[in-house]
Tab-separated table of C-alpha atoms in Angstrom:
chain	number	residue	atom	x	y	z
A	1	MET	CA	32.788	205.734	82.563
A	2	PRO	CA	29.395	207.091	81.512
A	3	LEU	CA	28.026	210.277	83.052
A	4	VAL	CA	25.718	209.507	85.962
A	5	GLY	CA	22.225	210.802	85.634
A	6	LEU	CA	21.693	210.681	81.860
A	7	LEU	CA	18.095	211.313	80.918
A	8	ARG	CA	15.898	208.249	80.901
A	9	ARG	CA	13.858	206.684	78.137
A	10	GLY	CA	11.689	209.074	76.151
A	11	THR	CA	13.894	212.159	76.638
A	12	SER	CA	17.073	211.173	74.856
A	13	PHE	CA	16.845	212.594	71.356
A	14	PHE	CA	20.037	214.605	71.027
A	15	THR	CA	20.869	217.102	68.292
A	16	THR	CA	24.408	217.669	67.087
A	17	ALA	CA	24.546	220.891	69.055
A	18	VAL	CA	24.183	218.973	72.304
A	19	ALA	CA	24.637	215.423	71.073
A	20	GLY	CA	26.688	212.883	72.939
A	21	ALA	CA	27.134	211.688	76.446
A	22	VAL	CA	30.178	213.197	78.121
A	23	LYS	CA	32.924	211.003	79.412
A	24	ALA	CA	33.050	211.215	83.206
A	25	GLY	CA	35.552	213.790	84.326
A	26	ALA	CA	36.071	215.195	80.821
A	27	GLU	CA	34.882	218.410	79.243
A	28	GLY	CA	33.145	218.819	75.903
A	29	GLU	CA	30.841	216.640	73.897
A	30	VAL	CA	31.533	213.342	72.181
A	31	THR	CA	31.746	214.081	68.478
A	32	LYS	CA	31.724	211.705	65.532
A	33	GLU	CA	35.450	212.346	65.230
A	34	THR	CA	36.164	211.325	68.836
A	35	LEU	CA	33.668	208.525	69.513
A	36	PHE	CA	35.668	205.896	67.626
A	37	PRO	CA	39.191	205.943	66.208
A	38	LEU	CA	39.112	207.099	62.586
A	39	VAL	CA	41.110	205.826	59.646
A	40	THR	CA	41.225	207.493	56.278
A	41	CYS	CA	39.933	205.299	53.490
A	42	GLU	CA	39.026	207.282	50.401
A	43	HIS	CA	37.020	204.630	48.620
A	44	ASP	CA	37.674	206.002	45.155
A	45	GLY	CA	41.081	207.600	45.608
A	46	ASP	CA	44.428	206.334	44.373
A	47	ASP	CA	46.620	207.666	47.172
A	48	ASP	CA	45.238	205.748	50.152
A	49	ASP	CA	47.583	203.086	51.465
A	50	ASP	CA	44.987	201.842	53.992
A	51	CYS	CA	42.559	200.736	51.257
A	52	ASP	CA	43.002	197.722	48.984
A	53	HIS	CA	40.990	199.476	46.254
A	54	ASP	CA	38.756	196.461	45.730
A	55	CYS	CA	35.928	199.006	45.670
A	56	ALA	CA	37.367	200.878	42.692
A	57	ALA	CA	34.938	199.134	40.326
A	58	CYS	CA	31.902	200.248	42.350
A	59	PRO	CA	30.018	203.419	41.441
A	60	SER	CA	31.515	206.434	43.138
A	61	ALA	CA	29.586	208.365	45.767
A	62	GLY	CA	29.675	211.481	43.646
A	63	ASP	CA	27.734	210.242	40.621
A	64	GLY	CA	24.400	209.923	42.442
A	65	THR	CA	24.264	206.128	42.365
A	66	SER	CA	24.519	203.680	45.229
A	67	GLY	CA	25.420	200.371	43.673
A	68	TYR	CA	21.957	199.003	44.552
A	69	GLY	CA	20.255	199.657	41.231
A	70	LYS	CA	17.739	202.058	39.716
A	71	ALA	CA	14.840	201.175	42.030
A	72	PHE	CA	16.875	202.147	45.096
A	73	ASP	CA	18.356	205.252	43.493
A	74	LYS	CA	14.955	206.466	42.329
A	75	VAL	CA	14.011	206.986	45.971
A	76	GLY	CA	17.531	207.843	47.089
A	77	VAL	CA	18.705	208.627	50.611
A	78	ASP	CA	18.536	211.769	52.697
A	79	ASN	CA	21.801	213.623	52.200
A	80	ASP	CA	20.581	216.874	53.752
A	81	SER	CA	19.718	215.870	57.327
A	82	GLU	CA	22.448	215.414	59.913
A	83	LEU	CA	23.242	211.717	60.282
A	84	TYR	CA	25.154	211.750	63.560
A	85	GLY	CA	23.073	211.770	66.746
A	86	GLY	CA	19.296	211.687	66.810
A	87	VAL	CA	19.083	207.969	67.640
A	88	LYS	CA	16.885	207.295	70.622
A	89	LYS	CA	19.156	206.050	73.392
A	90	TYR	CA	18.837	202.376	74.263
A	91	SER	CA	20.443	200.396	77.057
A	92	ARG	CA	20.097	196.812	75.844
A	93	HIS	CA	19.176	195.102	72.610
A	94	VAL	CA	17.049	191.934	72.366
A	95	ILE	CA	17.262	190.067	69.048
A	96	VAL	CA	14.389	187.603	68.602
A	97	ALA	CA	14.682	184.616	66.256
A	98	THR	CA	11.794	184.464	63.753
A	99	GLY	CA	13.402	182.809	60.715
A	100	GLU	CA	11.971	185.569	58.502
A	101	THR	CA	13.564	188.472	56.628
A	102	ASP	CA	10.488	190.724	56.385
A	103	TRP	CA	7.734	191.523	58.861
A	104	VAL	CA	4.606	193.591	59.435
A	105	ARG	CA	5.147	197.290	59.999
A	106	ASP	CA	5.544	196.969	63.778
A	107	VAL	CA	6.772	193.577	65.003
A	108	GLU	CA	5.384	194.248	68.482
A	109	ASP	CA	1.921	193.992	66.887
A	110	ILE	CA	2.453	190.333	65.888
A	111	LYS	CA	-0.146	188.484	67.967
A	112	GLY	CA	1.195	185.767	70.210
A	113	SER	CA	4.824	186.702	69.578
A	114	VAL	CA	7.629	187.232	72.056
A	115	MET	CA	8.054	190.726	70.569
A	116	GLU	CA	4.468	191.564	71.517
A	117	ALA	CA	4.930	190.172	75.037
A	118	LEU	CA	8.178	192.085	75.554
A	119	GLY	CA	6.607	195.299	74.294
A	120	LYS	CA	3.707	194.963	76.741
A	121	THR	CA	6.099	194.271	79.599
A	122	VAL	CA	8.151	197.336	78.715
A	123	ASN	CA	4.985	199.459	78.677
A	124	LYS	CA	4.177	198.238	82.170
A	125	GLY	CA	7.504	199.556	83.410
A	126	LEU	CA	8.859	196.145	84.431
A	127	VAL	CA	12.117	196.490	82.483
A	128	ASP	CA	15.031	198.239	84.139
A	129	ASP	CA	15.667	201.243	81.869
A	130	ARG	CA	18.304	202.981	83.942
A	131	ASP	CA	20.448	203.706	80.872
A	132	GLY	CA	17.744	203.948	78.223
A	133	ARG	CA	15.080	201.877	76.526
A	134	LEU	CA	15.109	198.186	75.670
A	135	MET	CA	15.374	197.877	71.891
A	136	ILE	CA	13.477	194.873	70.527
A	137	SER	CA	14.279	193.492	67.072
A	138	ALA	CA	12.965	190.569	65.061
A	139	SER	CA	15.632	188.699	63.107
A	140	ASN	CA	16.136	185.913	60.572
A	141	MET	CA	17.928	183.835	63.202
A	142	HIS	CA	16.483	180.300	63.143
A	143	PRO	CA	13.958	179.577	65.932
A	144	PRO	CA	13.741	176.032	67.339
A	145	GLN	CA	11.270	173.642	65.745
A	146	SER	CA	9.764	172.534	69.045
A	147	THR	CA	6.914	173.947	71.113
A	148	SER	CA	6.822	174.589	74.836
A	149	PRO	CA	4.846	172.410	77.301
A	150	ASP	CA	1.976	174.909	77.117
A	151	LYS	CA	1.881	174.487	73.300
A	152	GLN	CA	3.316	177.940	72.601
A	153	GLN	CA	5.911	178.247	69.879
A	154	ALA	CA	9.259	178.688	71.588
A	155	THR	CA	12.021	180.856	70.196
A	156	THR	CA	15.568	181.993	70.958
A	157	ILE	CA	16.665	185.498	71.886
A	158	LEU	CA	20.089	187.109	71.862
A	159	LEU	CA	20.637	189.697	74.596
A	160	LEU	CA	23.188	192.457	74.046
A	161	PRO	CA	25.592	193.729	75.224
A	162	SER	CA	25.916	190.644	77.460
A	163	TRP	CA	26.149	188.262	74.429
A	164	THR	CA	23.650	185.876	76.047
A	165	LEU	CA	21.593	183.406	74.008
A	166	VAL	CA	18.422	182.344	75.839
A	167	GLU	CA	16.541	179.385	74.380
A	168	ASN	CA	12.940	178.198	74.754
A	169	VAL	CA	11.503	181.688	75.246
A	170	THR	CA	7.715	182.025	74.898
A	171	PRO	CA	5.303	184.888	75.588
A	172	ALA	CA	4.452	183.209	78.901
A	173	THR	CA	8.090	183.144	80.030
A	174	THR	CA	8.930	186.758	79.176
A	175	PRO	CA	8.528	187.882	82.847
A	176	GLU	CA	11.142	185.301	83.807
A	177	LEU	CA	13.316	186.347	80.868
A	178	ILE	CA	13.238	189.939	82.089
A	179	SER	CA	13.835	189.285	85.785
A	180	ARG	CA	16.488	186.577	85.388
A	181	PHE	CA	18.360	187.706	82.297
A	182	ILE	CA	17.546	191.211	81.083
A	183	ASN	CA	17.330	193.341	84.234
A	184	PRO	CA	20.531	191.933	85.868
A	185	SER	CA	22.542	192.231	82.638
A	186	PRO	CA	24.991	195.035	81.832
A	187	THR	CA	23.927	197.984	79.678
A	188	ASN	CA	25.649	199.780	76.825
A	189	LEU	CA	26.847	202.444	79.267
A	190	ASP	CA	28.241	200.110	81.916
A	191	PRO	CA	32.020	199.638	81.972
A	192	LEU	CA	33.238	196.217	80.936
A	193	SER	CA	32.803	193.716	83.747
A	194	SER	CA	35.749	192.470	85.703
A	195	PRO	CA	36.198	188.692	86.037
A	196	PRO	CA	33.667	187.500	88.621
A	197	VAL	CA	34.759	186.438	92.069
A	198	PRO	CA	33.689	182.847	92.790
A	199	PRO	CA	31.419	182.466	95.826
A	200	PRO	CA	33.127	181.162	98.976
A	201	ALA	CA	32.739	177.460	99.680
A	202	ALA	CA	30.135	176.736	102.334
A	203	ALA	CA	30.473	173.929	104.827
A	204	SER	CA	28.191	170.905	104.388
A	205	THR	CA	26.552	172.259	101.251
A	206	THR	CA	26.330	171.323	97.613
A	207	SER	CA	26.431	174.066	94.956
A	208	LEU	CA	24.168	173.899	91.971
A	209	GLY	CA	24.801	176.430	89.165
A	210	LEU	CA	21.905	177.589	87.018
A	211	PRO	CA	22.231	179.600	83.771
A	212	ALA	CA	21.888	183.299	84.334
A	213	ALA	CA	22.442	186.539	82.495
A	214	GLY	CA	26.197	186.560	82.086
A	215	ARG	CA	28.864	185.414	84.410
A	216	ALA	CA	28.534	188.346	86.785
A	217	SER	CA	24.967	187.389	87.703
A	218	ARG	CA	25.449	183.625	87.977
A	219	LEU	CA	22.997	182.056	90.381
A	220	THR	CA	24.457	179.602	92.920
A	221	LEU	CA	22.225	177.582	95.181
A	222	GLU	CA	23.410	176.371	98.544
A	223	ILE	CA	21.556	173.148	99.367
A	224	PRO	CA	21.765	172.074	103.021
A	225	THR	CA	22.807	168.461	103.419
A	226	SER	CA	21.146	168.142	106.821
A	227	PRO	CA	17.389	168.116	107.386
A	228	LEU	CA	15.669	171.425	107.988
A	229	PRO	CA	14.645	172.036	111.606
A	230	ALA	CA	10.984	171.762	112.385
A	231	LEU	CA	8.948	174.887	111.894
A	232	SER	CA	6.788	176.198	114.676
A	233	GLY	CA	3.133	176.931	114.179
A	234	SER	CA	1.192	175.840	111.132
A	235	PRO	CA	3.011	173.984	108.359
A	236	THR	CA	4.743	176.202	105.860
A	237	SER	CA	3.236	176.144	102.394
A	238	LEU	CA	4.078	177.663	99.066
A	239	SER	CA	1.421	179.068	96.766
A	240	PRO	CA	0.716	176.958	93.657
A	241	THR	CA	2.761	178.143	90.721
A	242	LYS	CA	3.226	177.620	87.037
A	243	PRO	CA	6.661	177.539	85.400
A	244	GLY	CA	8.014	181.079	85.309
A	245	THR	CA	5.863	182.313	88.242
A	246	PRO	CA	7.653	183.662	91.347
A	247	LEU	CA	7.326	181.510	94.459
A	248	THR	CA	6.098	183.237	97.627
A	249	PRO	CA	6.972	181.502	100.930
A	250	THR	CA	4.829	182.055	104.011
A	251	PRO	CA	6.241	184.412	106.660
A	252	ASP	CA	7.075	181.637	109.138
A	253	LEU	CA	9.661	179.989	106.850
A	254	GLN	CA	12.825	179.841	108.973
A	255	ASN	CA	15.349	178.299	106.617
A	256	LEU	CA	16.131	178.697	102.945
A	257	SER	CA	15.906	175.758	100.594
A	258	LEU	CA	15.453	175.022	96.895
A	259	HIS	CA	11.885	176.245	97.226
A	260	ASP	CA	13.120	179.778	97.775
A	261	LEU	CA	14.233	180.147	94.155
A	262	PRO	CA	12.696	183.121	92.357
A	263	TYR	CA	11.430	180.666	89.749
A	264	THR	CA	10.592	176.995	89.743
A	265	LEU	CA	13.323	174.523	88.900
A	266	ASP	CA	11.347	173.170	85.963
A	267	SER	CA	11.883	176.423	84.072
A	268	THR	CA	12.558	175.712	80.409
A	269	LEU	CA	14.762	178.756	79.773
A	270	ARG	CA	18.373	177.857	79.034
A	271	ALA	CA	21.200	180.354	78.539
A	272	THR	CA	24.470	179.959	76.658
A	273	PRO	CA	27.139	182.481	75.590
A	274	PHE	CA	26.970	183.819	72.032
A	275	PRO	CA	30.004	182.160	70.383
A	276	HIS	CA	30.990	184.753	67.766
A	277	ASP	CA	33.284	187.752	68.116
A	278	THR	CA	31.289	190.165	65.974
A	279	LEU	CA	27.627	190.584	65.073
A	280	ILE	CA	26.468	192.610	62.065
A	281	LEU	CA	22.805	193.621	61.974
A	282	ILE	CA	21.322	194.864	58.697
A	283	CYS	CA	17.787	196.212	58.332
A	284	SER	CA	15.926	194.118	55.728
A	285	HIS	CA	12.410	195.380	56.513
A	286	LYS	CA	11.063	195.690	52.981
A	287	ARG	CA	7.452	196.260	54.008
A	288	ARG	CA	8.628	199.239	56.056
A	289	ASP	CA	10.891	200.618	53.335
A	290	ALA	CA	11.731	199.044	49.967
A	291	ARG	CA	15.312	200.306	50.080
A	292	CYS	CA	16.017	198.076	53.096
A	293	GLY	CA	14.696	195.029	51.256
A	294	ILE	CA	16.928	195.830	48.280
A	295	SER	CA	20.121	196.698	50.131
A	296	ALA	CA	20.210	194.002	52.846
A	297	PRO	CA	20.804	190.891	50.682
A	298	ILE	CA	23.375	192.731	48.562
A	299	LEU	CA	25.286	193.855	51.645
A	300	ARG	CA	25.174	190.348	53.079
A	301	LYS	CA	26.805	188.955	49.930
A	302	GLU	CA	29.466	191.649	50.060
A	303	PHE	CA	30.265	190.893	53.692
A	304	GLU	CA	30.491	187.186	52.905
A	305	ARG	CA	32.796	187.891	49.962
A	306	HIS	CA	35.245	189.762	52.183
A	307	LEU	CA	34.909	187.686	55.376
A	308	ARG	CA	35.055	184.177	53.944
A	309	PRO	CA	38.678	184.400	52.685
A	310	LEU	CA	39.670	185.512	56.191
A	311	GLY	CA	38.002	182.469	57.743
A	312	LEU	CA	35.600	184.747	59.650
A	313	TRP	CA	32.299	184.080	57.890
A	314	ARG	CA	29.646	182.254	59.949
A	315	ASP	CA	26.327	181.532	58.268
A	316	LEU	CA	23.085	181.084	60.179
A	317	SER	CA	23.730	177.432	61.073
A	318	ASP	CA	27.446	177.808	61.813
A	319	MET	CA	27.949	178.168	65.564
A	320	ARG	CA	31.723	177.707	65.641
A	321	ALA	CA	33.471	180.011	68.083
A	322	GLY	CA	34.854	183.277	66.793
A	323	GLY	CA	34.112	184.820	63.430
A	324	VAL	CA	31.358	187.154	62.294
A	325	LYS	CA	27.609	186.540	62.124
A	326	VAL	CA	25.374	188.632	59.852
A	327	LEU	CA	21.669	188.866	60.732
A	328	PHE	CA	18.737	190.657	59.131
A	329	ILE	CA	16.523	192.640	61.499
A	330	ASN	CA	13.395	194.752	61.283
A	331	HIS	CA	13.169	198.542	61.168
A	332	VAL	CA	15.528	200.340	63.558
A	333	GLY	CA	14.659	203.907	62.583
A	334	GLY	CA	16.090	206.215	59.970
A	335	HIS	CA	15.242	204.250	56.828
A	336	LYS	CA	15.818	207.511	54.951
A	337	PHE	CA	19.488	206.801	55.727
A	338	SER	CA	19.440	203.284	54.224
A	339	ALA	CA	21.319	201.105	54.529
A	340	ASN	CA	21.570	200.978	58.334
A	341	VAL	CA	24.205	198.614	59.733
A	342	ILE	CA	24.805	198.022	63.456
A	343	ILE	CA	28.034	196.264	64.440
A	344	TYR	CA	28.659	194.776	67.903
A	345	ARG	CA	32.235	193.779	68.738
A	346	LYS	CA	33.708	191.836	71.629
A	347	GLN	CA	36.868	192.764	73.487
A	348	ASP	CA	39.958	193.243	71.335
A	349	ARG	CA	42.711	190.689	71.692
A	350	GLU	CA	45.150	193.548	72.264
A	351	GLY	CA	42.886	194.697	75.102
A	352	SER	CA	43.685	191.653	77.226
A	353	ARG	CA	46.017	191.828	80.193
A	354	GLU	CA	49.617	190.800	79.808
A	355	GLY	CA	49.911	187.028	79.648
A	356	GLU	CA	46.149	186.586	79.335
A	357	ASP	CA	44.761	184.614	76.407
A	358	ARG	CA	41.538	185.814	74.749
A	359	ASP	CA	39.765	182.599	75.741
A	360	GLU	CA	40.689	183.237	79.380
A	361	MET	CA	39.295	186.759	79.615
A	362	ASN	CA	36.208	185.524	81.478
A	363	GLY	CA	33.325	187.975	81.762
A	364	ARG	CA	34.979	190.795	79.832
A	365	ALA	CA	35.306	188.665	76.674
A	366	GLU	CA	31.637	187.706	76.881
A	367	GLU	CA	30.337	191.257	76.645
A	368	ALA	CA	30.160	193.660	73.734
A	369	MET	CA	32.874	196.290	73.962
A	370	GLN	CA	31.630	198.421	71.085
A	371	GLY	CA	28.361	199.074	69.310
A	372	ILE	CA	28.945	200.961	66.055
A	373	TRP	CA	25.860	202.206	64.201
A	374	LEU	CA	26.555	203.122	60.562
A	375	ALA	CA	24.191	204.332	57.847
A	376	LYS	CA	24.154	205.238	54.147
A	377	ILE	CA	26.219	202.096	53.648
A	378	ALA	CA	26.796	201.082	50.023
A	379	PRO	CA	28.544	197.960	48.689
A	380	ARG	CA	31.735	199.951	48.104
A	381	HIS	CA	32.021	200.586	51.858
A	382	VAL	CA	32.123	196.919	52.904
A	383	GLU	CA	35.818	196.411	52.257
A	384	GLY	CA	36.789	199.191	54.655
A	385	ILE	CA	34.205	198.096	57.253
A	386	VAL	CA	35.651	194.579	57.333
A	387	LYS	CA	39.275	195.624	57.354
A	388	HIS	CA	39.063	198.498	59.806
A	389	THR	CA	35.784	198.400	61.748
A	390	ILE	CA	35.317	194.666	62.298
A	391	LEU	CA	38.981	193.792	62.750
A	392	GLU	CA	40.178	196.965	64.475
A	393	GLY	CA	37.198	198.860	65.887
A	394	ARG	CA	37.925	201.922	63.770
A	395	VAL	CA	35.601	203.850	61.468
A	396	CYS	CA	36.660	204.607	57.912
A	397	ASP	CA	34.343	207.535	57.249
A	398	SER	CA	32.895	209.631	60.062
A	399	GLY	CA	30.193	210.792	57.655
A	400	LEU	CA	28.655	207.286	57.868
A	401	LEU	CA	28.420	207.218	61.688
A	402	ARG	CA	25.000	207.604	63.341
A	403	ALA	CA	25.628	206.591	66.945
A	404	GLY	CA	27.334	204.077	69.173
A	405	PHE	CA	29.120	203.241	72.396
A	406	ASP	CA	32.592	202.201	73.423
A	407	ARG	CA	32.636	200.649	76.896
A	408	LYS	CA	36.429	200.510	76.911
A	409	THR	CA	36.741	204.309	76.730
A	410	GLY	CA	33.381	205.098	78.358
A	411	LEU	CA	32.302	207.213	75.380
A	412	ASN	CA	28.852	207.056	73.802
A	413	SER	CA	26.580	209.185	71.699
A	414	TRP	CA	22.989	208.929	70.433
């Protein structure tokens, strides 16, 4: 369980001397050796039984090269600053589909974009930041080819850690996106949700389920089958609204009906669960830092080379359940530690209850259990990341760990 009362957004830069949120009821800080289980994998050694030594042909870390080429090595990475900690704490992560792999310096400055609209909403204080800021990232995920009824280009967002895909998002619908999906969703510091309790059956009603942010916040409407009683006084009216605008009933409304929804029924937002077990995010923001533009496509090929034989590779158009999806995203901070790789993992199969199949784990299987932020990643590290981090939730080299959370143990550090 996370410690109650962690500092809010804007005050959460931790140094290694004080870095790490403390597990509730425990003493001491969360160190890079305790945040995630560690496994020894000396990438260039000959005495490591945990490593398949596929990386033996890669340049070693000690010769000053990265495996990315002379242009990358000419700039190099920062090997003097402390890598662990120092990441600004965030509570949720929104990944916006743009179909691009490079962007302007700050994606929230892209006029008419969902990133811009989300950034403005955050600045107005309308996003629940109880466990930290909302991190907003552009990605190369494919946006839909259609436009919304108001002629705005619609896109898709992925909300983490709830693993919720929300389609048909436009700048105009971002208030609805925030109130219906983002604010009610779990944060990186929340414990994994228990399976939701279904609402009790009501007499003489019909239930209509609408998509919401995760199973725990499912919206169920109870529609009376008998006519509403007459209202006294002047007729009740509802203020004119546009899709995505809250409805405000007059004070003399005596009974609830469909019109009491927080948003109109013709809302175009549609939510579905993210189908994959693991998401790998790699910074490819070349216009922000050339090293990211060089390293991202090389890392993607390395991940594909190791994941495809295992049947886990899922390219951008492959939405089959399970497997691993790799996405490019814009600058996440710390490009001097290129390459940055953020890995989100769902619940482990071994974490299920006795007799419970992974597909029957309900809400807990649909939320990210771990977020593992690695940096200084070179091609030679990919083998160990696939074998140990993606498949087992362990970290091969604590010297590559920047930050992360584990909702199963309640540990986190930034």
